[in-house]
Every structure is written in C-alpha cells, then in structure tokens.
Tab-separated table of N, CA and C in Angstrom:
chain	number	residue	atom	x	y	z
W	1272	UNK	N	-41.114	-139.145	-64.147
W	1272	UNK	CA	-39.821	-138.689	-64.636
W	1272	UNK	C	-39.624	-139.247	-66.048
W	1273	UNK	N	-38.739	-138.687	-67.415
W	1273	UNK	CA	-39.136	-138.904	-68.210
W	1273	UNK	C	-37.911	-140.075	-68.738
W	1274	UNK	N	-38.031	-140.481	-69.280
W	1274	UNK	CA	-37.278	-141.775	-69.326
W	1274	UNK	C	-35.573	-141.290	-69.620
W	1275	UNK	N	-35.736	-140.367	-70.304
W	1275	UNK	CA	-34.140	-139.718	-70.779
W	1275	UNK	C	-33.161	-139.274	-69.731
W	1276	UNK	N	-34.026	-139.071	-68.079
W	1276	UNK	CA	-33.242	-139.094	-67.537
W	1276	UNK	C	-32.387	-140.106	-66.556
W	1277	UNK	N	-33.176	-141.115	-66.941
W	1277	UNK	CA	-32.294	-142.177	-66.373
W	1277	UNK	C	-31.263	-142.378	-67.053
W	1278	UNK	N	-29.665	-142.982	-66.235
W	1278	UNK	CA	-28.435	-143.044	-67.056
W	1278	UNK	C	-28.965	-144.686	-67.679
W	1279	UNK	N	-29.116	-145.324	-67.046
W	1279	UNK	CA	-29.156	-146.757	-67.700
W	1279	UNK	C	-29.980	-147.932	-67.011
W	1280	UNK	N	-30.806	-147.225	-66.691
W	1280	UNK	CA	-31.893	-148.386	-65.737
W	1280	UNK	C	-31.800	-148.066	-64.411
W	1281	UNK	N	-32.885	-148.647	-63.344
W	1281	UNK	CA	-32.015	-148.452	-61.930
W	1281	UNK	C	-32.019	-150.039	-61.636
W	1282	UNK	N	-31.515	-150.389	-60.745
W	1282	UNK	CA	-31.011	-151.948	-60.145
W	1282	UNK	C	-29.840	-152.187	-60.061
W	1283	UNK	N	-29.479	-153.652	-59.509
W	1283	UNK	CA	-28.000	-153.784	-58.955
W	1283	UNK	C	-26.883	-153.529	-60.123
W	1284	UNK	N	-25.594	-153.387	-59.378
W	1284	UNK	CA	-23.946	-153.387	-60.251
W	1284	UNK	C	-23.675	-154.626	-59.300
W	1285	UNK	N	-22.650	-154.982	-60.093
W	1285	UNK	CA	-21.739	-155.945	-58.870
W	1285	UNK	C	-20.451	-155.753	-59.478
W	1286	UNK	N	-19.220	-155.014	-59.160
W	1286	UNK	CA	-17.757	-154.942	-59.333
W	1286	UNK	C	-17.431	-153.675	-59.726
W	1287	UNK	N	-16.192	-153.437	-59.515
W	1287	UNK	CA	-15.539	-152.054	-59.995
W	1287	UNK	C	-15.892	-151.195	-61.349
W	1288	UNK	N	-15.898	-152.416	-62.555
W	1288	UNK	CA	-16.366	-151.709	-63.552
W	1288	UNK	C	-17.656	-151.593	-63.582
W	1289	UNK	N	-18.560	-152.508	-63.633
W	1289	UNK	CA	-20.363	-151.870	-62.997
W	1289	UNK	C	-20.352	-150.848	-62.831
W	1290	UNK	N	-19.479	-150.640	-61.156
W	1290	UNK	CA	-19.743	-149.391	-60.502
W	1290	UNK	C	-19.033	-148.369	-61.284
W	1291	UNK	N	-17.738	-148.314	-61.895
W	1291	UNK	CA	-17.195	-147.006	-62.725
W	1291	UNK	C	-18.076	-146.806	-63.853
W	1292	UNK	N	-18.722	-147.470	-64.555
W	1292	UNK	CA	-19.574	-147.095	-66.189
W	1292	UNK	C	-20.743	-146.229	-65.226
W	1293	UNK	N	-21.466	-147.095	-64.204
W	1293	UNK	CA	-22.460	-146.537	-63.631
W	1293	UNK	C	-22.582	-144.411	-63.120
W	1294	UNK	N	-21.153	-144.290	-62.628
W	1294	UNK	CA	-20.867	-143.266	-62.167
W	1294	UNK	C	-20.817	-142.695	-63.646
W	1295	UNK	N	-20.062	-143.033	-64.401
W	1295	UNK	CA	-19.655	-142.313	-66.043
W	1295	UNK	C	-21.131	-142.186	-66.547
W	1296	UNK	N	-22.236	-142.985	-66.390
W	1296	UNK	CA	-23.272	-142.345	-67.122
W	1296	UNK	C	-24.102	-141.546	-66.416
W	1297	UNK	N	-23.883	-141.602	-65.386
W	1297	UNK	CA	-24.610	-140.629	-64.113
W	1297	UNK	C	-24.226	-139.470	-64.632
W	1298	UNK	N	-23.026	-139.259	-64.569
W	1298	UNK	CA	-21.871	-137.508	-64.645
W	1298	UNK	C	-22.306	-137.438	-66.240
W	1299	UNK	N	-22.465	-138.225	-67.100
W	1299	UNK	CA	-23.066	-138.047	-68.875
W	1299	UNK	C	-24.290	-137.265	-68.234
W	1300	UNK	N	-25.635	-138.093	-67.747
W	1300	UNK	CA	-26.801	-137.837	-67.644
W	1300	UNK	C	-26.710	-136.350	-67.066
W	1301	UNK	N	-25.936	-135.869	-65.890
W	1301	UNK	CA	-25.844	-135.206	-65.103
W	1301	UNK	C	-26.166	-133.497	-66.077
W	1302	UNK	N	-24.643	-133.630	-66.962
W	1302	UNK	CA	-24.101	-132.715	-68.172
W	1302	UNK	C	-25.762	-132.644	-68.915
W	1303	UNK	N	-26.069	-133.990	-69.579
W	1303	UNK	CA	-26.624	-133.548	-70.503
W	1303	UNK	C	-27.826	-133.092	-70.132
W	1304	UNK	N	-28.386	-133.287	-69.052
W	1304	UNK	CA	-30.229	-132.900	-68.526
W	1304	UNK	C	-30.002	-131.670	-67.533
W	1305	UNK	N	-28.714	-131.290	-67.752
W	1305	UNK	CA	-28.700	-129.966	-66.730
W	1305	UNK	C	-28.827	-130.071	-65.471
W	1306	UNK	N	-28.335	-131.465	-64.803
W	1306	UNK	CA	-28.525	-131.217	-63.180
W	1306	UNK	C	-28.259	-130.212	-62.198
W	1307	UNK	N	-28.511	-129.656	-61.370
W	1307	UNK	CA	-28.152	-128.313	-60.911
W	1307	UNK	C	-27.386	-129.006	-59.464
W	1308	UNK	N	-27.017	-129.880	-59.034
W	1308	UNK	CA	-26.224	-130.914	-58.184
W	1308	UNK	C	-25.463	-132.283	-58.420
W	1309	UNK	N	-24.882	-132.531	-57.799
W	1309	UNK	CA	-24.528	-133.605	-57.646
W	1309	UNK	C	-23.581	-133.750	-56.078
W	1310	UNK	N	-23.720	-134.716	-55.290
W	1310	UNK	CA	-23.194	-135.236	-53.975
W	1310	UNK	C	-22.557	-136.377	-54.262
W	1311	UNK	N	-20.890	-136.563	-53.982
W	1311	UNK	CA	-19.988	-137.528	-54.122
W	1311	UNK	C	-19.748	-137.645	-52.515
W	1312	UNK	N	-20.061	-138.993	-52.015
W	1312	UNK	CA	-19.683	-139.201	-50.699
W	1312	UNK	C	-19.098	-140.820	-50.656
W	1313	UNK	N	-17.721	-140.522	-49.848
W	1313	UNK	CA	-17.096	-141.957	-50.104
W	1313	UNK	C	-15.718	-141.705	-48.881
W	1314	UNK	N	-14.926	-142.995	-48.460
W	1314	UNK	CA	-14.375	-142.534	-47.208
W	1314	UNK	C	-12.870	-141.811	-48.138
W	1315	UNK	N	-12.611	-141.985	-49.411
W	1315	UNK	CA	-11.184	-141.582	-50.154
W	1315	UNK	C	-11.414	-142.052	-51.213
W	1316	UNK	N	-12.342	-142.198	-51.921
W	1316	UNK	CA	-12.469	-141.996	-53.509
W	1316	UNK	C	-11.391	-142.870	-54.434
W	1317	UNK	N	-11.000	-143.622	-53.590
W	1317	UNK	CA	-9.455	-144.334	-54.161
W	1317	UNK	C	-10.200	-145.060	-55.178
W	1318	UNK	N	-11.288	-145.889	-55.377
W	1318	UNK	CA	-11.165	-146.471	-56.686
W	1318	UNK	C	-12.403	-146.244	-57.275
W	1319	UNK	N	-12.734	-144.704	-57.576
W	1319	UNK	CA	-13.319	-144.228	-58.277
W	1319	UNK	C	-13.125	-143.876	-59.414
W	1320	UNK	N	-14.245	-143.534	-60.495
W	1320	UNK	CA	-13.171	-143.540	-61.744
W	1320	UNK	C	-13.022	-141.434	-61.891
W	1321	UNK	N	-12.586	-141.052	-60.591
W	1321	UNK	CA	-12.287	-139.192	-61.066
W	1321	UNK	C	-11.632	-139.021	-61.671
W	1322	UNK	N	-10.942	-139.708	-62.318
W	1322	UNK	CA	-9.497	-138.971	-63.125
W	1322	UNK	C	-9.770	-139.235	-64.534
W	1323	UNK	N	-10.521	-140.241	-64.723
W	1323	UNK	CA	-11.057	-140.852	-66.064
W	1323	UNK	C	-11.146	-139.382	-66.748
W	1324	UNK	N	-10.671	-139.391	-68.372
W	1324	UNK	CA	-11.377	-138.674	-69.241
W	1324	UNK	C	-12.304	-138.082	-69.397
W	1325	UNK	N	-13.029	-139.458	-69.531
W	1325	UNK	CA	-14.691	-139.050	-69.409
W	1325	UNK	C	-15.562	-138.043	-68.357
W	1326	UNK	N	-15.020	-139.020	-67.396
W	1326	UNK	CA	-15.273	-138.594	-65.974
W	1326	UNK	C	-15.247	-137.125	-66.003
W	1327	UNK	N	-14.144	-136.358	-66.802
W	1327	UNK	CA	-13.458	-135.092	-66.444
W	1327	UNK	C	-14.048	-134.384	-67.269
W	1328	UNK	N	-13.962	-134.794	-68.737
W	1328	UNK	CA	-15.267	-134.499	-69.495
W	1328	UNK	C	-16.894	-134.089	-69.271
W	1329	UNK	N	-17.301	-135.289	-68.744
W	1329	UNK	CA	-18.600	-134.852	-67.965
W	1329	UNK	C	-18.778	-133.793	-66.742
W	1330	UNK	N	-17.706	-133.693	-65.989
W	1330	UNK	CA	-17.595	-132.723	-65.069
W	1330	UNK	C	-17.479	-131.582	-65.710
W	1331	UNK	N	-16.926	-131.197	-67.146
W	1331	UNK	CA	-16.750	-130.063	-67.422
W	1331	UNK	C	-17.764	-129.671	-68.346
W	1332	UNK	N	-18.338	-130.417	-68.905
W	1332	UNK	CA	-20.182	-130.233	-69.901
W	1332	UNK	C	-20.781	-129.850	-68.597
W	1333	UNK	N	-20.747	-130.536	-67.198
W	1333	UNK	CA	-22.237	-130.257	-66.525
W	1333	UNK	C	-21.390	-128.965	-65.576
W	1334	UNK	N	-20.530	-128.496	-65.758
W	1334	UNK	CA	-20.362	-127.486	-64.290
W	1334	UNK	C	-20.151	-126.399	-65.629
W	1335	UNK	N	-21.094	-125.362	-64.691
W	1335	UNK	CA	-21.441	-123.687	-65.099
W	1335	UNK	C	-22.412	-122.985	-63.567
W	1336	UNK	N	-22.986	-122.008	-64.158
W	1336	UNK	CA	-23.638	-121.351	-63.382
W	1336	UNK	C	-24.482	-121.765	-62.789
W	1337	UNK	N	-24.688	-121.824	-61.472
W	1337	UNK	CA	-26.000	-122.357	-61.182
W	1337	UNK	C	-25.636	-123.452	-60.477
W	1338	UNK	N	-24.337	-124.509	-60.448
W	1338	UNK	CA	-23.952	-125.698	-60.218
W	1338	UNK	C	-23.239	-125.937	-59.097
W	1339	UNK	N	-23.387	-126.954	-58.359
W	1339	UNK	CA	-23.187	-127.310	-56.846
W	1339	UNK	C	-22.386	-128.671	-56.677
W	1340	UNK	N	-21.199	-129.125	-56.783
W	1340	UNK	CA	-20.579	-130.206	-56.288
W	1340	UNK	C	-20.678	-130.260	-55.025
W	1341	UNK	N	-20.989	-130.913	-54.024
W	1341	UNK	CA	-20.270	-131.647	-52.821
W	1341	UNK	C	-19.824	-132.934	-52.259
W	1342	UNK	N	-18.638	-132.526	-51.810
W	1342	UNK	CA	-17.719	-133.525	-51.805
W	1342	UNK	C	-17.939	-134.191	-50.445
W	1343	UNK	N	-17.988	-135.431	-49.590
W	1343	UNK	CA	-17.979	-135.900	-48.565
W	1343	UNK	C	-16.951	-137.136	-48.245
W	1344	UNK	N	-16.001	-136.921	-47.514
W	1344	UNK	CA	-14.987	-137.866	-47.677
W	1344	UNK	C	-14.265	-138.113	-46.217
W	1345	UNK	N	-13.435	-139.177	-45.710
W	1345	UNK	CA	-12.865	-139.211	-44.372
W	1345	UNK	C	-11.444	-138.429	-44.616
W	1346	UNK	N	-10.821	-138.939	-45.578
W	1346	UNK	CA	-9.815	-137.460	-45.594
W	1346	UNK	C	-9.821	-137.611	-47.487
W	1347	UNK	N	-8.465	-136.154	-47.847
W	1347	UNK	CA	-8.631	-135.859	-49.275
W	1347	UNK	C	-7.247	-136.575	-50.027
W	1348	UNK	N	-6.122	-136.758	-49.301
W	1348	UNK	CA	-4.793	-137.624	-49.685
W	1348	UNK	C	-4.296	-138.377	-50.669
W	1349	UNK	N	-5.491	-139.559	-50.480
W	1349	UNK	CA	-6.151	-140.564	-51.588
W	1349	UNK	C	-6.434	-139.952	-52.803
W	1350	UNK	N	-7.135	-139.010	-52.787
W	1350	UNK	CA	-8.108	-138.148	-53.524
W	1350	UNK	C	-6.952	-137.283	-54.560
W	1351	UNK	N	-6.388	-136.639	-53.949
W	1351	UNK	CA	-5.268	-135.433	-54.535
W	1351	UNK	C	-4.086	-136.632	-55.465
W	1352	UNK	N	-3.824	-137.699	-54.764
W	1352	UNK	CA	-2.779	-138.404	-55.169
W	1352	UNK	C	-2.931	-139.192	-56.344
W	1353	UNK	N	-4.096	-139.853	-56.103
W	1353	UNK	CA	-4.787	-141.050	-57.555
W	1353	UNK	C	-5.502	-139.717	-58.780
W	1354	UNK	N	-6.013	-138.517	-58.309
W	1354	UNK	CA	-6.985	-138.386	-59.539
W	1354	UNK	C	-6.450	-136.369	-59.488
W	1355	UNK	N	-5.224	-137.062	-59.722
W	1355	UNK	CA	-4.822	-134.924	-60.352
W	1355	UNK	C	-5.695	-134.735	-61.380
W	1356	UNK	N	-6.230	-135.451	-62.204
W	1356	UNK	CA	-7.166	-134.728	-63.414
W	1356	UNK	C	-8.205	-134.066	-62.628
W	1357	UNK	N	-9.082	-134.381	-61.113
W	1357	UNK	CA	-9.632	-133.920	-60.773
W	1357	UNK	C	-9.485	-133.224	-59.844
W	1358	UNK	N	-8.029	-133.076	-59.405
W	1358	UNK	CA	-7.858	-132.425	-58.105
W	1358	UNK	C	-7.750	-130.586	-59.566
W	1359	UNK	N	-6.926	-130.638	-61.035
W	1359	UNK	CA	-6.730	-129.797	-61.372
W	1359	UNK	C	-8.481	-129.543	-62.302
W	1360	UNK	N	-9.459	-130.152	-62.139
W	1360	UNK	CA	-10.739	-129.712	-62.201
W	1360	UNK	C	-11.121	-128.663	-61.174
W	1361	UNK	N	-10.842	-129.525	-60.281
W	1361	UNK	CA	-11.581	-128.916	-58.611
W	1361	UNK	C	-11.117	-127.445	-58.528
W	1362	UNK	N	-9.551	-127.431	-58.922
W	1362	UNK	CA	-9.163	-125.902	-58.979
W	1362	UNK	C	-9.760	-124.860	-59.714
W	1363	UNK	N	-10.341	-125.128	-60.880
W	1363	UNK	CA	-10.592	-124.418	-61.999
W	1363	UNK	C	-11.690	-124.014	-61.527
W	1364	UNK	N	-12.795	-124.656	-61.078
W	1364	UNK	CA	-14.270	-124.602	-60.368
W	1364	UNK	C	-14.024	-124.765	-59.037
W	1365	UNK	N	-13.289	-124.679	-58.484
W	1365	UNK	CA	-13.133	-123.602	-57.035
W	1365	UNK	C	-14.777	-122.862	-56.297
W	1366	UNK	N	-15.214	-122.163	-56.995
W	1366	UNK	CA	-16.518	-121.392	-57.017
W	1366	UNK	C	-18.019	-122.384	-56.813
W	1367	UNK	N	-17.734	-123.702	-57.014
W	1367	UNK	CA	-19.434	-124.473	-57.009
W	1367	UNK	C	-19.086	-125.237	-56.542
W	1368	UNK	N	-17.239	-125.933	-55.594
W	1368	UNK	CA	-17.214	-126.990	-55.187
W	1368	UNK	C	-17.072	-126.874	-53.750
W	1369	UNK	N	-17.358	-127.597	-52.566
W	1369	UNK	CA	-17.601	-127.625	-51.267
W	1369	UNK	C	-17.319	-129.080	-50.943
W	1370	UNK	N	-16.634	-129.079	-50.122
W	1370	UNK	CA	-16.345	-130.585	-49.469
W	1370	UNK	C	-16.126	-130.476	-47.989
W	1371	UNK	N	-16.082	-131.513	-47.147
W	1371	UNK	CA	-16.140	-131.847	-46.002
W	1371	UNK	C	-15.203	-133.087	-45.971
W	1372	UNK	N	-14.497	-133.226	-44.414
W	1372	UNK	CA	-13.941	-134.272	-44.221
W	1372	UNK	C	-14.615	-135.032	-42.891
W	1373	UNK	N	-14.602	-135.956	-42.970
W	1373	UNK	CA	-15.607	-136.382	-41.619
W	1373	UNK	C	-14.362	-137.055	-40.734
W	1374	UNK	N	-14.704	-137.009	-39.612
W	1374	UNK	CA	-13.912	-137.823	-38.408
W	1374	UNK	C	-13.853	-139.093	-38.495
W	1375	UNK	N	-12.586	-139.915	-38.028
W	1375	UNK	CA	-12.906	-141.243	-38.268
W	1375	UNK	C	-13.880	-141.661	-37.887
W	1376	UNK	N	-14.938	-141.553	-36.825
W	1376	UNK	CA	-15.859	-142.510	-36.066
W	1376	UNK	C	-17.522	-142.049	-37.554
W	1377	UNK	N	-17.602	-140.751	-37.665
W	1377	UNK	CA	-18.356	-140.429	-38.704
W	1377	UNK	C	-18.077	-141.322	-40.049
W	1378	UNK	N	-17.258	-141.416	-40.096
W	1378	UNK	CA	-16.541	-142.355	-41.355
W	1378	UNK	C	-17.301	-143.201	-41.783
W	1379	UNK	N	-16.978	-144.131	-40.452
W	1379	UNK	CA	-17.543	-145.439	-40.600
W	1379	UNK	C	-19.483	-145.773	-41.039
W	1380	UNK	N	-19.885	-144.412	-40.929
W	1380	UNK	CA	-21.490	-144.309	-41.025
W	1380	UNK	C	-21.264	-143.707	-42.754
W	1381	UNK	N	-20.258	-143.427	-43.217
W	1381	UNK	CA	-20.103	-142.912	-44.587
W	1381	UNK	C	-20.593	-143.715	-45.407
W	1382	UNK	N	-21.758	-142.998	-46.512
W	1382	UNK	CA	-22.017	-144.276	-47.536
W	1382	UNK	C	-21.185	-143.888	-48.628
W	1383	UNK	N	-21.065	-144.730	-49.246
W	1383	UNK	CA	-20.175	-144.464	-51.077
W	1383	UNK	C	-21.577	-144.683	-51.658
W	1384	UNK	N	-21.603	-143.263	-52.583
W	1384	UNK	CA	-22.589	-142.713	-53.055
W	1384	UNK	C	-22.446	-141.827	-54.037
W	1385	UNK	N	-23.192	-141.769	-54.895
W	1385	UNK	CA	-23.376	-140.487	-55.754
W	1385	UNK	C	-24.555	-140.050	-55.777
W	1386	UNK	N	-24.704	-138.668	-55.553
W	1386	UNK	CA	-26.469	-138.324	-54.946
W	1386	UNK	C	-26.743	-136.853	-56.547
W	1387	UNK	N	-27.453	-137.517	-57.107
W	1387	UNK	CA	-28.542	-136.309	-57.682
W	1387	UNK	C	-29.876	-135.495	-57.701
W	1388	UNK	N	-30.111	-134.869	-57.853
W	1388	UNK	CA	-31.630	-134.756	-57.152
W	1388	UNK	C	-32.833	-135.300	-57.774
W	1389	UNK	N	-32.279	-136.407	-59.260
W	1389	UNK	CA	-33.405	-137.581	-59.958
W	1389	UNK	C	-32.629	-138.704	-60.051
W	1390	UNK	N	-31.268	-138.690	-59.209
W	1390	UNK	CA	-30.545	-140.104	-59.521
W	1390	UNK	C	-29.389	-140.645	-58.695
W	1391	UNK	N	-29.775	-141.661	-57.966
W	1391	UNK	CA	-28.358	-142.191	-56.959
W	1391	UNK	C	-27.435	-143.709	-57.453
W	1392	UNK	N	-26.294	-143.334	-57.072
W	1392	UNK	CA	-25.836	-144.624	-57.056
W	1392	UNK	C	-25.160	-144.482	-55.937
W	1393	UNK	N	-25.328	-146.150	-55.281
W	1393	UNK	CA	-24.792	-146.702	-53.778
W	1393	UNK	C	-23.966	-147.380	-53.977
W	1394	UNK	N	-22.745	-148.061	-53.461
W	1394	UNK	CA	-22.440	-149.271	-53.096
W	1394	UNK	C	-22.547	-149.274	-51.606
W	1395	UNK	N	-23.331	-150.591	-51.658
W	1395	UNK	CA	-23.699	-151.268	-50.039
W	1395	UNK	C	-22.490	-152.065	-49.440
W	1396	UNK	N	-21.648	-153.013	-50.823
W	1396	UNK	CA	-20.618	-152.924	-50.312
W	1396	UNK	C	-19.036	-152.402	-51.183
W	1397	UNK	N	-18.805	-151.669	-50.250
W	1397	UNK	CA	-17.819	-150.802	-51.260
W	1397	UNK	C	-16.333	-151.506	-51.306
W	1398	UNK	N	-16.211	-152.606	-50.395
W	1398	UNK	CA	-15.014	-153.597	-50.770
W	1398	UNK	C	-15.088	-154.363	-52.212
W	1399	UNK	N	-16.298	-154.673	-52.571
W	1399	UNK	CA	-16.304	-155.658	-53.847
W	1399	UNK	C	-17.350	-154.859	-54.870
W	1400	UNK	N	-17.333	-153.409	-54.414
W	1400	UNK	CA	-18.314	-152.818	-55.522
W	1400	UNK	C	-19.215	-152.873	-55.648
W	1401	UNK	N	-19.960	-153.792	-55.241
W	1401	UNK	CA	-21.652	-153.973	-55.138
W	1401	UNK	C	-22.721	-153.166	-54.603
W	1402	UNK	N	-23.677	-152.693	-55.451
W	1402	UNK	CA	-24.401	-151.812	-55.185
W	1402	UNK	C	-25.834	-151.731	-55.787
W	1403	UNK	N	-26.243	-150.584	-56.131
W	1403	UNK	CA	-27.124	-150.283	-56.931
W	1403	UNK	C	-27.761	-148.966	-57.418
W	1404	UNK	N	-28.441	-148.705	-58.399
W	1404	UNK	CA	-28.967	-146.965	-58.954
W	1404	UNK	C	-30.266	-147.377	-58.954
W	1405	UNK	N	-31.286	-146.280	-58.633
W	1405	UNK	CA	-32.137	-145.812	-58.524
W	1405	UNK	C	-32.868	-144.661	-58.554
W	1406	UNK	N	-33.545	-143.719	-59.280
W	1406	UNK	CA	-34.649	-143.413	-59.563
W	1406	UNK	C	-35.632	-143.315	-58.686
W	1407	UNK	N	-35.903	-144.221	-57.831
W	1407	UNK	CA	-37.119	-144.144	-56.772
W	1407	UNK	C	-36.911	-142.728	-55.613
W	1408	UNK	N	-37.814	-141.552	-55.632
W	1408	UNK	CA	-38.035	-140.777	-54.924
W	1408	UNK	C	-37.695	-141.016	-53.348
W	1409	UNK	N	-37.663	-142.005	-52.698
W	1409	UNK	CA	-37.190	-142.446	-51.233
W	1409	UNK	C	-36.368	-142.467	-51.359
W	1410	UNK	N	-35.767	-143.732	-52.132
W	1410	UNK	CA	-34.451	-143.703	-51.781
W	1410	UNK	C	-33.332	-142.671	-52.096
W	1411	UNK	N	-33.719	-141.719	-53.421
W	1411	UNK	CA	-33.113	-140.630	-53.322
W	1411	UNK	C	-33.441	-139.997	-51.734
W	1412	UNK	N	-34.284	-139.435	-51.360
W	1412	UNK	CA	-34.792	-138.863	-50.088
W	1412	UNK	C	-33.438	-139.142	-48.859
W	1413	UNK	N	-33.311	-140.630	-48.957
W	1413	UNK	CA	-32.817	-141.138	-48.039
W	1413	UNK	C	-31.642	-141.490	-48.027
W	1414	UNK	N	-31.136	-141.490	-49.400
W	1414	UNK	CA	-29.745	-140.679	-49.272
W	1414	UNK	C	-28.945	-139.183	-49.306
W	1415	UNK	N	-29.658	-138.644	-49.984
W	1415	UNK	CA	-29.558	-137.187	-49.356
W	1415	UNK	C	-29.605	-137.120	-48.045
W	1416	UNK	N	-30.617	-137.356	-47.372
W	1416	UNK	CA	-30.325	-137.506	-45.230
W	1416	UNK	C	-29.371	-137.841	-44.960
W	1417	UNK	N	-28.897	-139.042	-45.055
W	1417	UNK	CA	-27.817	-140.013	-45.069
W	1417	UNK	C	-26.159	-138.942	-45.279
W	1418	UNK	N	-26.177	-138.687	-46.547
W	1418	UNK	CA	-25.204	-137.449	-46.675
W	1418	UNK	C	-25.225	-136.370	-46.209
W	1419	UNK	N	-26.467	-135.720	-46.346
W	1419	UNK	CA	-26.622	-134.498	-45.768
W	1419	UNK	C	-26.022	-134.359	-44.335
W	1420	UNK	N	-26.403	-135.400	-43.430
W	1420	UNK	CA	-26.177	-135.641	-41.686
W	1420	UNK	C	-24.402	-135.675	-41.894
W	1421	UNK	N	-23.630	-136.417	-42.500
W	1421	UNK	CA	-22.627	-136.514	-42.722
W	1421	UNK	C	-21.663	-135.134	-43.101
W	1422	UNK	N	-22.253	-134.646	-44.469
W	1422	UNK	CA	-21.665	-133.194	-44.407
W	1422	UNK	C	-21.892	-132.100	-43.783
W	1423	UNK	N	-22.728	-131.742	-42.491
W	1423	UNK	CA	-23.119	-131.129	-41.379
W	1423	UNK	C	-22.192	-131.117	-40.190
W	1424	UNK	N	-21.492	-132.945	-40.305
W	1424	UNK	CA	-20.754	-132.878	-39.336
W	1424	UNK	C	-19.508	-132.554	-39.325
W	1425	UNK	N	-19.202	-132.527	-40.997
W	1425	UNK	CA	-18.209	-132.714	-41.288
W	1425	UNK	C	-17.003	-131.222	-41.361
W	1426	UNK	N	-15.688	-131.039	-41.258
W	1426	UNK	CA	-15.189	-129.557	-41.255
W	1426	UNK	C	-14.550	-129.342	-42.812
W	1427	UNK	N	-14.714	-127.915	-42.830
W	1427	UNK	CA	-14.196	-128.107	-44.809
W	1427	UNK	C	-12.429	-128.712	-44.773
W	1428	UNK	N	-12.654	-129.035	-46.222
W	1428	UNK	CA	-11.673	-129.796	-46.616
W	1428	UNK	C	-11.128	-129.579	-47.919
W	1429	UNK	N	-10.130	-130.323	-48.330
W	1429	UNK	CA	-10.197	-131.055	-49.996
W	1429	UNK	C	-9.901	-129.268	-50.716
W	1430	UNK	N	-9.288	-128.427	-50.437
W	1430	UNK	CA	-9.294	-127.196	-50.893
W	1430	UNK	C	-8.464	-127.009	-52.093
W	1431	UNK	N	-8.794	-125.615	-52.990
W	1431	UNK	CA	-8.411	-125.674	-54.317
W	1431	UNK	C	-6.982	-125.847	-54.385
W	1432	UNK	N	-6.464	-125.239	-53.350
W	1432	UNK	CA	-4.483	-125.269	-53.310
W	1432	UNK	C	-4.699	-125.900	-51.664
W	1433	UNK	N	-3.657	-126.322	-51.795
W	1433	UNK	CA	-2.719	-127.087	-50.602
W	1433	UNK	C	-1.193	-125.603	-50.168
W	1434	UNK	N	-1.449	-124.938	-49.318
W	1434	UNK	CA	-0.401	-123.845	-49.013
W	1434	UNK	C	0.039	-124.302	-47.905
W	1435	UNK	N	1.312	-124.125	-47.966
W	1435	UNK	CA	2.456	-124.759	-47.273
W	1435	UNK	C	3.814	-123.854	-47.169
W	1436	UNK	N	4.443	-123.852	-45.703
W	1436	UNK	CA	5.503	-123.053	-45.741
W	1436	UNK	C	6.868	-123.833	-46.172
C-alpha cells in the first residue's frame, strides 16, 4: 500500500483528542484517495468529533457517486442531538447512507470503530479513548466481521427525517 494512504502512521492514541485528530485524518485520507467506504460503528457517537467542521468538510470532499456510509450504533438520540451538522449532512446524502441500530444485548459486543477498506481506527477502550489505527490487512479483515455481524443484526435506523404526528 502506498504510503499516501496512510492518515498518520498506524499504532496506539490514548484520549479524546488522539482519538478525534485520528478520525479527522482518516475522513481527510478518506476524501482525498477516493475511498469508496467508510463504516462508523459506536454505541451513540456522543463524543465523536461529527459535527466538527472539518469532520463535515471531509464528509462532503469524500461523498459522491459510487460512495457508501454505514452507520452502526445502539440508538441515534445522542447522535441527532450533539452533531446537527451531521444529522443535516446525513439528509443531504440520504442516497449512500445506511445505518442500523443494534439491541441493547448486541450493543454491548459493539466496537467503536471506523472501518475503511485500507484503514481502521478502534478504541479498545472507549471510556478513556484509547485505542489504535492500522493498516494491517487482518486487522482490517477483522473488523469489518466484527461490524459486519453487528449491522446484519441490526434494524434500520438513524433516518434522513424524523416524521411525527
């Protein structure tokens, strides 16, 4: 793989900001090398950086034709409430985004993740942020499974409007 597509090395983060720059150069890398995916799986996204600028920025360089968000989450609440910059993304691209909500007991098997198909980031533990990115072909492999099993089980969710009587 050629070196340009790594966002910034792979190996550990340890804390919130680690983990938010980490995600911000992922969604950069994502835009600029043309990823044709990306997999966000987390139990409510509450202290992610979606609403960020950047964040919203990069979502809007890398989504066009051809492009696949999925979302994996225990519910969307969190999600709609902390990051309207991305809940009013999600609307606009309606057409490439797909999400799932998993059951509480599925939940708990939920990793916080960002999955590409040349680049992941984990946190192992998602109370204090600690994690790590990687590059290595397995462990991509094996988080894709990991998610994949998760959004299989999961029923759609997280939709472009919220309709209500």
């Amino acid at each position: 793989m050629p070196d340009d597509v790594i966002p910034s090395g792979s190996g550990p983060f340890d804390g919130p900001s680690a983990f938010a720059e980490c995600l911000r150069e992922t969604l950069a890398a994502a835009a600029a090398q043309d990823w044709s995916e990306i997999w966000l799986s987390d139990a409510d996204f509450a202290d992610w950086p979606l609403g960020d600028r950047a964040a919203i920025d990069a979502f809007q360089a890398w989504a066009g034709r051809s492009r696949r968000l999925r979302l994996v989450m225990r519910h969307d609440a969190v999600l709609r409430r902390q990051h309207p910059r991305f809940v009013a993304w999600r609307q606009r691209w309606d057409h490439i985004v797909d999400a799932r909500l998993c059951a509480d007991g599925d939940a708990q098997q939920l990793p916080s993740a960002l999955w590409t198909p040349r680049w992941i980031v984990e946190r192992h533990d998602p109370e204090r942020s600690r994690g790590s990115s990687s590059a290595l072909p397995v462990a991509v492999q094996d988080l894709r499974h990991r998610i994949d099993d998760a959004f299989a089980r999961g029923r759609p969710g997280f939709g472009a409007s919220v309709l209500g009587l």
